[in-house]
């Protein structure tokens, strides 16, 4: 009997509050660094021109789609791996890890091909400004062709998260983000003898950081993740395991991809007003990542705890984890709301904002941030649904919020000719999301957590 067969993982025995903080704080710190990178990246790009910032904003939906595939698949990997470990099914855990590597390779090939052939048409569909089209195409092609860095980074980090080793994922994510921030000005402006690459330099900095983080995450798995043995020797794809991964993963991918569609639709609505309006929307997403990404880091720590303790049959630990996660998310979101309400002008000045951008951006930040108070509950609730393999419930929340509420309401309000009214689509949509999440979480509690688990 091997060591991993007899040793209880900390997710089943450590006090819940300490466990949640131990699992989540490293992820939250790394997410904060990632959010800082997002802001610094756009800050340097904005120094080139407003068109350069707009080009990156137009590329954001495509980047969101890539991240959606990587993180959505990762959610499925995380849930199946943690549940397998909780059940002491180590053979299935190892097979899940090997199939995760296979899926990362496949996704990288698909996005590389799409980026080569579709990047320019993607920008030409959104605008006819040559400067935006050329800069955006170069930026997006680099990000897609070298997407294997992001795919392997996220996959390897999910393997570490599934066994509770979030400290190492903090190191990998922080390393990648710091490399990005260091290389950004060097490659964008041509410092230290490097050629001036402009917007393309930001893309190169991004993929170099991702590839470095991927290598580091793989090394950490090989040297420190003893509970999972990954080998591709004699590997054959396992349809059952891939199916279980995507039972949760596909709804999660669609969930995140819907955000890409929403952003694309909002850009089309806003471009009717001005390219500056599109730039403001892009800046908002960069700024809000500083608030939302730490909450996502909290969720990354929460999901394996829920899945493990569900597999181990410990409902009290599940409920305690959910309640604490809701509390911490509410605190972070309230802090974010206060920052956006009190300091909108300094936030916009980070991106070299013109007077016109300030005029559009101040009411935008203040109005959109109203939904922060509700968003914490929704984000944690969606992760709870995913942890219990109810991916299609979480998908329905996002579908309604972003496709049935945000875009139609935004379009309707745009007909008034008052751009300030458009931003109210976000608080309206979040109120609908909260109602749906409350109903779904209660359903999961009654169906999955209380009766079945307590009866084991």
Short mmCIF file of C-alpha atoms in Angstrom, two decimals, residues 13-453:
data_model
loop_
_atom_site.label_atom_id
_atom_site.label_comp_id
_atom_site.label_asym_id
_atom_site.label_seq_id
_atom_site.Cartn_x
_atom_site.Cartn_y
_atom_site.Cartn_z
CA UNK A 13 -9.24 17.24 7.95
CA UNK A 14 -7.91 20.82 8.27
CA UNK A 15 -10.26 23.35 9.99
CA UNK A 16 -12.42 24.83 7.24
CA UNK A 17 -11.62 28.53 7.62
CA UNK A 18 -7.90 27.84 7.81
CA UNK A 19 -8.16 25.42 4.89
CA UNK A 20 -10.09 27.90 2.71
CA UNK A 21 -7.57 30.65 3.42
CA UNK A 22 -4.64 28.28 2.90
CA UNK A 23 -6.09 27.18 -0.45
CA UNK A 24 -7.41 30.55 -1.61
CA UNK A 25 -5.02 33.26 -0.42
CA UNK A 26 -2.15 32.11 -2.66
CA UNK A 27 -4.58 32.04 -5.58
CA UNK A 28 -5.96 35.46 -4.68
CA UNK A 29 -2.47 36.94 -4.47
CA UNK A 30 -1.52 35.48 -7.84
CA UNK A 31 -4.79 36.74 -9.32
CA UNK A 32 -4.08 40.22 -7.96
CA UNK A 33 -0.70 40.14 -9.67
CA UNK A 34 -2.42 38.94 -12.84
CA UNK A 35 -4.91 41.80 -12.59
CA UNK A 36 -2.06 44.23 -12.05
CA UNK A 37 -0.45 42.86 -15.20
CA UNK A 38 -3.70 43.43 -17.14
CA UNK A 39 -3.70 47.06 -16.05
CA UNK A 40 0.01 47.65 -16.68
CA UNK A 41 -0.25 45.99 -20.10
CA UNK A 42 -3.02 48.34 -21.23
CA UNK A 43 -1.33 51.30 -19.57
CA UNK A 44 1.76 50.88 -21.76
CA UNK A 45 -0.35 50.25 -24.87
CA UNK A 46 -2.35 53.43 -24.20
CA UNK A 47 0.91 55.40 -24.35
CA UNK A 48 1.16 54.50 -28.02
CA UNK A 49 -2.26 55.91 -28.94
CA UNK A 50 -5.96 55.60 -28.21
CA UNK A 51 -6.27 53.48 -31.38
CA UNK A 52 -3.73 51.03 -29.95
CA UNK A 53 -5.78 50.75 -26.77
CA UNK A 54 -8.93 50.25 -28.86
CA UNK A 55 -7.22 47.50 -30.88
CA UNK A 56 -6.45 45.59 -27.69
CA UNK A 57 -10.03 46.16 -26.54
CA UNK A 58 -11.35 44.70 -29.81
CA UNK A 59 -9.06 41.66 -29.35
CA UNK A 60 -10.39 41.03 -25.85
CA UNK A 61 -13.38 38.83 -26.89
CA UNK A 62 -11.07 36.46 -28.80
CA UNK A 63 -8.67 36.28 -25.87
CA UNK A 64 -11.60 35.66 -23.57
CA UNK A 65 -12.63 32.72 -25.74
CA UNK A 66 -9.16 31.13 -25.42
CA UNK A 67 -9.18 31.64 -21.68
CA UNK A 68 -12.71 30.22 -21.57
CA UNK A 69 -11.61 26.96 -23.19
CA UNK A 70 -8.55 26.63 -20.94
CA UNK A 71 -10.23 27.52 -17.65
CA UNK A 72 -13.52 25.78 -18.47
CA UNK A 73 -11.69 22.54 -19.20
CA UNK A 74 -9.68 23.17 -16.05
CA UNK A 75 -12.85 23.38 -13.97
CA UNK A 76 -13.86 19.94 -15.24
CA UNK A 77 -10.38 18.56 -14.58
CA UNK A 78 -10.36 20.06 -11.09
CA UNK A 79 -13.77 18.71 -10.12
CA UNK A 80 -13.08 15.16 -11.38
CA UNK A 81 -9.57 15.00 -9.93
CA UNK A 82 -10.55 16.28 -6.48
CA UNK A 83 -13.58 14.01 -6.32
CA UNK A 84 -11.44 11.01 -7.37
CA UNK A 85 -8.88 11.79 -4.66
CA UNK A 86 -11.65 12.19 -2.07
CA UNK A 87 -12.91 8.73 -3.05
CA UNK A 88 -9.32 7.38 -2.98
CA UNK A 89 -9.65 6.42 -6.66
CA UNK A 90 -6.04 7.18 -7.58
CA UNK A 91 -6.08 5.30 -10.89
CA UNK A 92 -8.85 7.53 -12.20
CA UNK A 93 -7.02 10.61 -10.88
CA UNK A 94 -3.88 9.67 -12.84
CA UNK A 95 -5.86 9.00 -16.02
CA UNK A 96 -7.65 12.32 -15.63
CA UNK A 97 -4.29 14.13 -15.46
CA UNK A 98 -3.01 12.40 -18.61
CA UNK A 99 -6.18 13.21 -20.53
CA UNK A 100 -5.90 16.81 -19.36
CA UNK A 101 -2.51 17.08 -21.11
CA UNK A 102 -4.01 15.62 -24.28
CA UNK A 103 -6.85 18.17 -24.24
CA UNK A 104 -4.39 21.06 -23.79
CA UNK A 105 -2.46 19.96 -26.88
CA UNK A 106 -5.64 19.72 -28.96
CA UNK A 107 -6.90 23.15 -27.94
CA UNK A 108 -3.53 24.76 -28.73
CA UNK A 109 -3.56 23.39 -32.29
CA UNK A 110 -7.11 24.59 -32.93
CA UNK A 111 -6.46 28.14 -31.70
CA UNK A 112 -3.19 28.43 -33.60
CA UNK A 113 -4.93 27.56 -36.87
CA UNK A 114 -7.85 29.90 -36.14
CA UNK A 115 -5.51 32.76 -35.29
CA UNK A 116 -3.52 32.46 -38.51
CA UNK A 117 -6.54 32.56 -40.80
CA UNK A 118 -9.24 34.47 -38.91
CA UNK A 119 -7.54 37.30 -36.98
CA UNK A 120 -7.71 39.93 -39.73
CA UNK A 121 -11.33 39.18 -40.74
CA UNK A 122 -12.23 39.36 -37.04
CA UNK A 123 -10.98 42.97 -36.83
CA UNK A 124 -12.28 43.99 -40.25
CA UNK A 125 -15.76 42.96 -39.14
CA UNK A 126 -15.57 45.31 -36.16
CA UNK A 127 -13.98 48.44 -37.64
CA UNK A 128 -12.63 50.01 -40.82
CA UNK A 129 -9.81 51.98 -39.14
CA UNK A 130 -6.56 50.62 -40.71
CA UNK A 131 -4.40 51.38 -37.67
CA UNK A 132 -6.70 49.38 -35.38
CA UNK A 133 -6.99 46.49 -37.86
CA UNK A 134 -3.23 46.15 -38.46
CA UNK A 135 -2.21 46.47 -34.81
CA UNK A 136 -4.98 44.23 -33.56
CA UNK A 137 -4.28 41.51 -36.14
CA UNK A 138 -0.60 41.34 -35.23
CA UNK A 139 -1.46 41.25 -31.53
CA UNK A 140 -4.08 38.50 -31.83
CA UNK A 141 -2.08 36.27 -34.19
CA UNK A 142 0.83 36.14 -31.76
CA UNK A 143 -1.48 35.33 -28.83
CA UNK A 144 -3.23 32.51 -30.71
CA UNK A 145 -0.26 30.89 -32.45
CA UNK A 146 1.56 30.62 -29.11
CA UNK A 147 -1.55 29.76 -27.09
CA UNK A 148 0.08 26.48 -26.03
CA UNK A 149 1.82 28.42 -23.25
CA UNK A 150 -1.48 29.49 -21.70
CA UNK A 151 -3.10 26.07 -22.24
CA UNK A 152 -0.30 24.15 -20.52
CA UNK A 153 0.06 26.74 -17.77
CA UNK A 154 -3.61 26.55 -16.80
CA UNK A 155 -3.76 22.76 -17.12
CA UNK A 156 -0.66 22.18 -14.99
CA UNK A 157 -1.88 24.69 -12.40
CA UNK A 158 -5.22 22.89 -12.16
CA UNK A 159 -3.41 19.64 -11.35
CA UNK A 160 -1.67 21.42 -8.47
CA UNK A 161 -4.91 23.02 -7.27
CA UNK A 162 -6.72 19.68 -7.27
CA UNK A 163 -4.40 18.36 -4.58
CA UNK A 164 -4.41 21.56 -2.53
CA UNK A 165 -0.98 22.82 -3.63
CA UNK A 166 -2.11 26.34 -4.43
CA UNK A 167 1.12 27.90 -3.15
CA UNK A 168 2.90 26.58 -6.22
CA UNK A 169 0.24 27.97 -8.56
CA UNK A 170 0.74 31.34 -6.89
CA UNK A 171 4.43 31.13 -7.77
CA UNK A 172 3.78 30.16 -11.41
CA UNK A 173 1.14 32.82 -12.00
CA UNK A 174 3.15 35.54 -10.31
CA UNK A 175 6.25 34.59 -12.30
CA UNK A 176 4.38 34.77 -15.59
CA UNK A 177 2.74 38.09 -14.72
CA UNK A 178 6.00 39.70 -13.53
CA UNK A 179 7.79 38.62 -16.72
CA UNK A 180 4.94 40.15 -18.73
CA UNK A 181 5.21 43.44 -16.90
CA UNK A 182 8.99 43.60 -17.30
CA UNK A 183 8.94 42.78 -21.00
CA UNK A 184 5.97 45.03 -21.89
CA UNK A 185 7.78 48.40 -22.06
CA UNK A 186 10.97 46.79 -23.40
CA UNK A 187 9.21 45.24 -26.41
CA UNK A 188 6.48 47.85 -26.95
CA UNK A 189 8.87 50.85 -26.99
CA UNK A 190 12.09 49.14 -28.08
CA UNK A 191 14.17 49.60 -24.95
CA UNK A 192 17.57 47.99 -24.25
CA UNK A 193 18.34 47.51 -27.92
CA UNK A 194 15.18 45.55 -28.75
CA UNK A 195 13.14 46.58 -31.82
CA UNK A 196 10.10 48.78 -31.20
CA UNK A 197 7.21 46.35 -31.74
CA UNK A 198 4.26 48.47 -30.62
CA UNK A 199 1.06 46.53 -29.90
CA UNK A 200 2.72 43.30 -31.11
CA UNK A 201 5.32 43.71 -28.36
CA UNK A 202 2.58 43.45 -25.73
CA UNK A 203 1.51 40.14 -27.27
CA UNK A 204 5.07 38.77 -27.29
CA UNK A 205 5.50 39.76 -23.64
CA UNK A 206 2.26 37.94 -22.83
CA UNK A 207 3.18 34.63 -24.49
CA UNK A 208 6.72 34.62 -23.09
CA UNK A 209 5.29 35.01 -19.59
CA UNK A 210 2.74 32.25 -20.21
CA UNK A 211 5.31 29.81 -21.59
CA UNK A 212 7.65 30.44 -18.66
CA UNK A 213 4.82 29.90 -16.17
CA UNK A 214 3.82 26.69 -17.99
CA UNK A 215 7.32 25.23 -17.73
CA UNK A 216 7.48 26.14 -14.04
CA UNK A 217 4.07 24.58 -13.33
CA UNK A 218 5.08 21.35 -15.07
CA UNK A 219 8.28 21.20 -12.99
CA UNK A 220 6.29 21.71 -9.77
CA UNK A 221 3.95 18.87 -10.73
CA UNK A 222 6.88 16.56 -11.37
CA UNK A 223 8.70 17.42 -8.16
CA UNK A 224 5.99 18.19 -5.57
CA UNK A 225 2.65 16.74 -6.68
CA UNK A 226 3.14 13.17 -5.43
CA UNK A 227 -0.59 12.39 -5.25
CA UNK A 228 -0.89 12.44 -9.04
CA UNK A 229 1.35 10.46 -11.40
CA UNK A 230 1.25 11.85 -14.94
CA UNK A 231 2.63 9.69 -17.72
CA UNK A 232 1.93 9.74 -21.46
CA UNK A 233 3.66 6.42 -22.11
CA UNK A 234 1.20 4.18 -23.94
CA UNK A 235 -1.45 6.89 -23.59
CA UNK A 236 -4.79 6.58 -25.32
CA UNK A 237 -7.61 9.11 -24.91
CA UNK A 238 -10.23 7.86 -22.46
CA UNK A 239 -13.71 8.73 -23.71
CA UNK A 240 -15.30 8.22 -20.31
CA UNK A 241 -12.88 10.53 -18.50
CA UNK A 242 -12.98 13.18 -21.23
CA UNK A 243 -16.76 12.98 -21.09
CA UNK A 244 -16.73 13.48 -17.31
CA UNK A 245 -14.34 16.42 -17.67
CA UNK A 246 -16.56 18.09 -20.24
CA UNK A 247 -19.79 17.31 -18.39
CA UNK A 248 -18.65 20.17 -16.19
CA UNK A 249 -16.14 21.69 -18.60
CA UNK A 250 -18.33 22.40 -21.63
CA UNK A 251 -20.91 24.40 -19.67
CA UNK A 252 -18.02 26.23 -18.02
CA UNK A 253 -16.45 26.94 -21.42
CA UNK A 254 -19.74 28.19 -22.81
CA UNK A 255 -20.25 30.13 -19.60
CA UNK A 256 -17.00 32.02 -20.11
CA UNK A 257 -17.38 32.19 -23.91
CA UNK A 258 -20.72 33.90 -23.48
CA UNK A 259 -18.74 36.71 -21.90
CA UNK A 260 -16.77 36.91 -25.13
CA UNK A 261 -19.98 37.18 -27.16
CA UNK A 262 -21.32 39.82 -24.77
CA UNK A 263 -18.14 41.89 -25.04
CA UNK A 264 -18.22 41.62 -28.83
CA UNK A 265 -21.86 42.72 -28.86
CA UNK A 266 -21.22 45.62 -26.50
CA UNK A 267 -18.32 46.78 -28.68
CA UNK A 268 -20.65 46.81 -31.69
CA UNK A 269 -23.23 48.85 -29.75
CA UNK A 270 -20.63 51.31 -28.41
CA UNK A 271 -18.78 51.83 -31.71
CA UNK A 272 -21.93 53.58 -32.96
CA UNK A 273 -21.10 56.32 -30.45
CA UNK A 274 -17.28 56.46 -30.85
CA UNK A 275 -14.07 54.45 -30.69
CA UNK A 276 -13.46 56.18 -27.36
CA UNK A 277 -16.56 54.50 -25.94
CA UNK A 278 -15.09 51.11 -26.93
CA UNK A 279 -11.80 52.06 -25.29
CA UNK A 280 -13.65 53.01 -22.08
CA UNK A 281 -15.40 49.64 -22.03
CA UNK A 282 -12.06 47.91 -22.50
CA UNK A 283 -10.53 49.96 -19.69
CA UNK A 284 -13.43 49.02 -17.42
CA UNK A 285 -12.75 45.33 -17.97
CA UNK A 286 -9.08 45.80 -17.14
CA UNK A 287 -9.94 47.69 -13.95
CA UNK A 288 -12.70 45.37 -12.81
CA UNK A 289 -10.31 42.42 -13.12
CA UNK A 290 -8.51 43.85 -10.08
CA UNK A 291 -11.74 43.27 -8.12
CA UNK A 292 -13.09 40.12 -9.77
CA UNK A 293 -9.93 38.07 -10.22
CA UNK A 294 -9.24 37.77 -6.46
CA UNK A 295 -12.81 36.46 -6.05
CA UNK A 296 -12.09 33.95 -8.81
CA UNK A 297 -8.95 33.02 -6.88
CA UNK A 298 -11.14 32.43 -3.83
CA UNK A 299 -13.34 30.18 -5.97
CA UNK A 300 -10.31 28.27 -7.28
CA UNK A 301 -9.49 27.42 -3.69
CA UNK A 302 -13.10 26.63 -2.82
CA UNK A 303 -14.01 24.23 -5.66
CA UNK A 304 -11.54 21.41 -4.85
CA UNK A 305 -12.54 21.63 -1.17
CA UNK A 306 -16.20 21.15 -2.07
CA UNK A 307 -15.49 18.34 -4.54
CA UNK A 308 -13.14 16.52 -2.17
CA UNK A 309 -15.51 16.67 0.79
CA UNK A 310 -18.45 15.65 -1.37
CA UNK A 311 -16.47 12.59 -2.44
CA UNK A 312 -15.50 11.98 1.21
CA UNK A 313 -19.08 12.41 2.46
CA UNK A 314 -18.59 15.45 4.75
CA UNK A 315 -21.56 17.84 4.30
CA UNK A 316 -20.78 20.08 7.29
CA UNK A 317 -17.42 21.02 5.79
CA UNK A 318 -19.12 21.76 2.47
CA UNK A 319 -21.65 24.16 4.02
CA UNK A 320 -19.03 25.92 6.12
CA UNK A 321 -16.83 26.43 3.05
CA UNK A 322 -19.69 27.92 1.01
CA UNK A 323 -20.76 30.32 3.78
CA UNK A 324 -17.23 31.59 4.36
CA UNK A 325 -16.66 32.02 0.62
CA UNK A 326 -19.83 34.11 0.32
CA UNK A 327 -18.68 36.32 3.20
CA UNK A 328 -15.18 36.91 1.83
CA UNK A 329 -16.52 37.60 -1.68
CA UNK A 330 -18.98 40.19 -0.33
CA UNK A 331 -16.20 42.02 1.53
CA UNK A 332 -13.96 42.18 -1.56
CA UNK A 333 -16.78 43.36 -3.81
CA UNK A 334 -17.81 46.11 -1.38
CA UNK A 335 -14.25 47.38 -1.30
CA UNK A 336 -14.21 47.40 -5.10
CA UNK A 337 -17.44 49.37 -5.25
CA UNK A 338 -16.04 52.06 -2.95
CA UNK A 339 -12.88 52.43 -5.05
CA UNK A 340 -14.83 52.81 -8.30
CA UNK A 341 -17.26 55.31 -6.78
CA UNK A 342 -14.62 57.50 -5.10
CA UNK A 343 -11.67 57.38 -7.53
CA UNK A 344 -12.98 57.05 -11.13
CA UNK A 345 -10.82 59.87 -12.55
CA UNK A 346 -7.49 58.60 -11.12
CA UNK A 347 -8.37 55.11 -12.36
CA UNK A 348 -8.93 56.39 -15.90
CA UNK A 349 -5.78 58.54 -15.81
CA UNK A 350 -3.78 55.31 -15.44
CA UNK A 351 -4.58 54.73 -19.12
CA UNK A 352 -3.56 58.19 -20.34
CA UNK A 353 -7.25 59.08 -20.69
CA UNK A 354 -8.21 62.10 -22.77
CA UNK A 355 -10.83 64.60 -21.59
CA UNK A 356 -13.36 62.84 -23.82
CA UNK A 357 -12.52 59.47 -22.28
CA UNK A 358 -12.87 60.97 -18.80
CA UNK A 359 -16.28 62.39 -19.68
CA UNK A 360 -17.53 59.00 -20.88
CA UNK A 361 -15.62 56.89 -18.37
CA UNK A 362 -16.52 58.49 -15.02
CA UNK A 363 -20.28 57.80 -15.21
CA UNK A 364 -19.52 54.41 -16.79
CA UNK A 365 -17.36 53.24 -13.88
CA UNK A 366 -19.74 54.56 -11.25
CA UNK A 367 -22.87 53.06 -12.81
CA UNK A 368 -21.43 49.65 -13.75
CA UNK A 369 -19.78 49.17 -10.34
CA UNK A 370 -23.19 49.27 -8.63
CA UNK A 371 -23.55 45.61 -9.59
CA UNK A 372 -20.45 44.65 -7.57
CA UNK A 373 -22.60 44.39 -4.43
CA UNK A 374 -24.57 41.54 -6.01
CA UNK A 375 -21.86 39.95 -8.14
CA UNK A 376 -19.96 38.30 -5.27
CA UNK A 377 -22.93 36.11 -4.42
CA UNK A 378 -23.44 35.15 -8.07
CA UNK A 379 -19.78 34.28 -8.69
CA UNK A 380 -19.50 32.00 -5.67
CA UNK A 381 -22.88 30.41 -6.40
CA UNK A 382 -21.87 29.55 -9.96
CA UNK A 383 -18.69 27.89 -8.69
CA UNK A 384 -20.75 25.87 -6.19
CA UNK A 385 -22.91 24.62 -9.06
CA UNK A 386 -19.80 23.68 -11.04
CA UNK A 387 -18.23 21.86 -8.07
CA UNK A 388 -21.26 19.56 -7.92
CA UNK A 389 -21.26 18.96 -11.70
CA UNK A 390 -24.32 21.16 -12.31
CA UNK A 391 -22.57 22.99 -15.11
CA UNK A 392 -25.73 23.47 -17.13
CA UNK A 393 -27.40 25.33 -14.27
CA UNK A 394 -24.46 27.73 -14.07
CA UNK A 395 -24.61 28.02 -17.85
CA UNK A 396 -28.27 29.04 -17.76
CA UNK A 397 -27.46 31.85 -15.31
CA UNK A 398 -24.84 33.27 -17.65
CA UNK A 399 -27.00 32.82 -20.75
CA UNK A 400 -29.85 34.76 -19.21
CA UNK A 401 -27.61 37.42 -17.67
CA UNK A 402 -25.47 38.24 -20.68
CA UNK A 403 -27.54 37.25 -23.70
CA UNK A 404 -31.13 37.75 -22.55
CA UNK A 405 -30.56 40.81 -20.35
CA UNK A 406 -27.29 42.71 -20.87
CA UNK A 407 -27.22 42.91 -24.67
CA UNK A 408 -30.95 43.49 -25.29
CA UNK A 409 -31.18 46.06 -22.49
CA UNK A 410 -27.98 47.80 -23.64
CA UNK A 411 -29.25 47.97 -27.20
CA UNK A 412 -32.63 49.29 -26.09
CA UNK A 413 -31.03 51.97 -23.92
CA UNK A 414 -28.64 52.93 -26.74
CA UNK A 415 -31.62 53.98 -28.84
CA UNK A 416 -32.08 56.91 -26.47
CA UNK A 417 -28.83 58.38 -27.78
CA UNK A 418 -27.57 58.77 -24.17
CA UNK A 419 -24.50 56.60 -23.68
CA UNK A 420 -24.67 56.95 -19.88
CA UNK A 421 -27.93 54.96 -19.81
CA UNK A 422 -26.31 51.95 -21.53
CA UNK A 423 -24.19 51.11 -18.49
CA UNK A 424 -27.28 50.38 -16.36
CA UNK A 425 -27.65 47.08 -18.21
CA UNK A 426 -25.05 45.57 -15.84
CA UNK A 427 -26.81 46.23 -12.49
CA UNK A 428 -30.14 45.15 -14.03
CA UNK A 429 -28.63 41.90 -15.28
CA UNK A 430 -26.92 41.16 -11.95
CA UNK A 431 -30.20 41.44 -10.06
CA UNK A 432 -31.67 38.77 -12.34
CA UNK A 433 -28.55 36.62 -11.86
CA UNK A 434 -28.81 36.75 -8.06
CA UNK A 435 -32.41 35.53 -8.11
CA UNK A 436 -31.53 32.59 -10.35
CA UNK A 437 -28.43 31.67 -8.32
CA UNK A 438 -30.36 31.68 -5.05
CA UNK A 439 -32.90 29.23 -6.45
CA UNK A 440 -30.24 26.95 -7.93
CA UNK A 441 -28.05 26.85 -4.82
CA UNK A 442 -31.06 25.93 -2.70
CA UNK A 443 -31.86 23.15 -5.18
CA UNK A 444 -28.30 21.80 -4.98
CA UNK A 445 -28.37 21.95 -1.20
CA UNK A 446 -31.56 19.89 -1.03
CA UNK A 447 -30.58 17.45 -3.77
CA UNK A 448 -26.82 16.96 -3.44
CA UNK A 449 -25.51 18.12 -0.09
CA UNK A 450 -27.95 17.46 2.70
CA UNK A 451 -29.99 14.29 2.04
CA UNK A 452 -27.55 12.17 -0.03
CA UNK A 453 -24.33 13.04 1.80
#
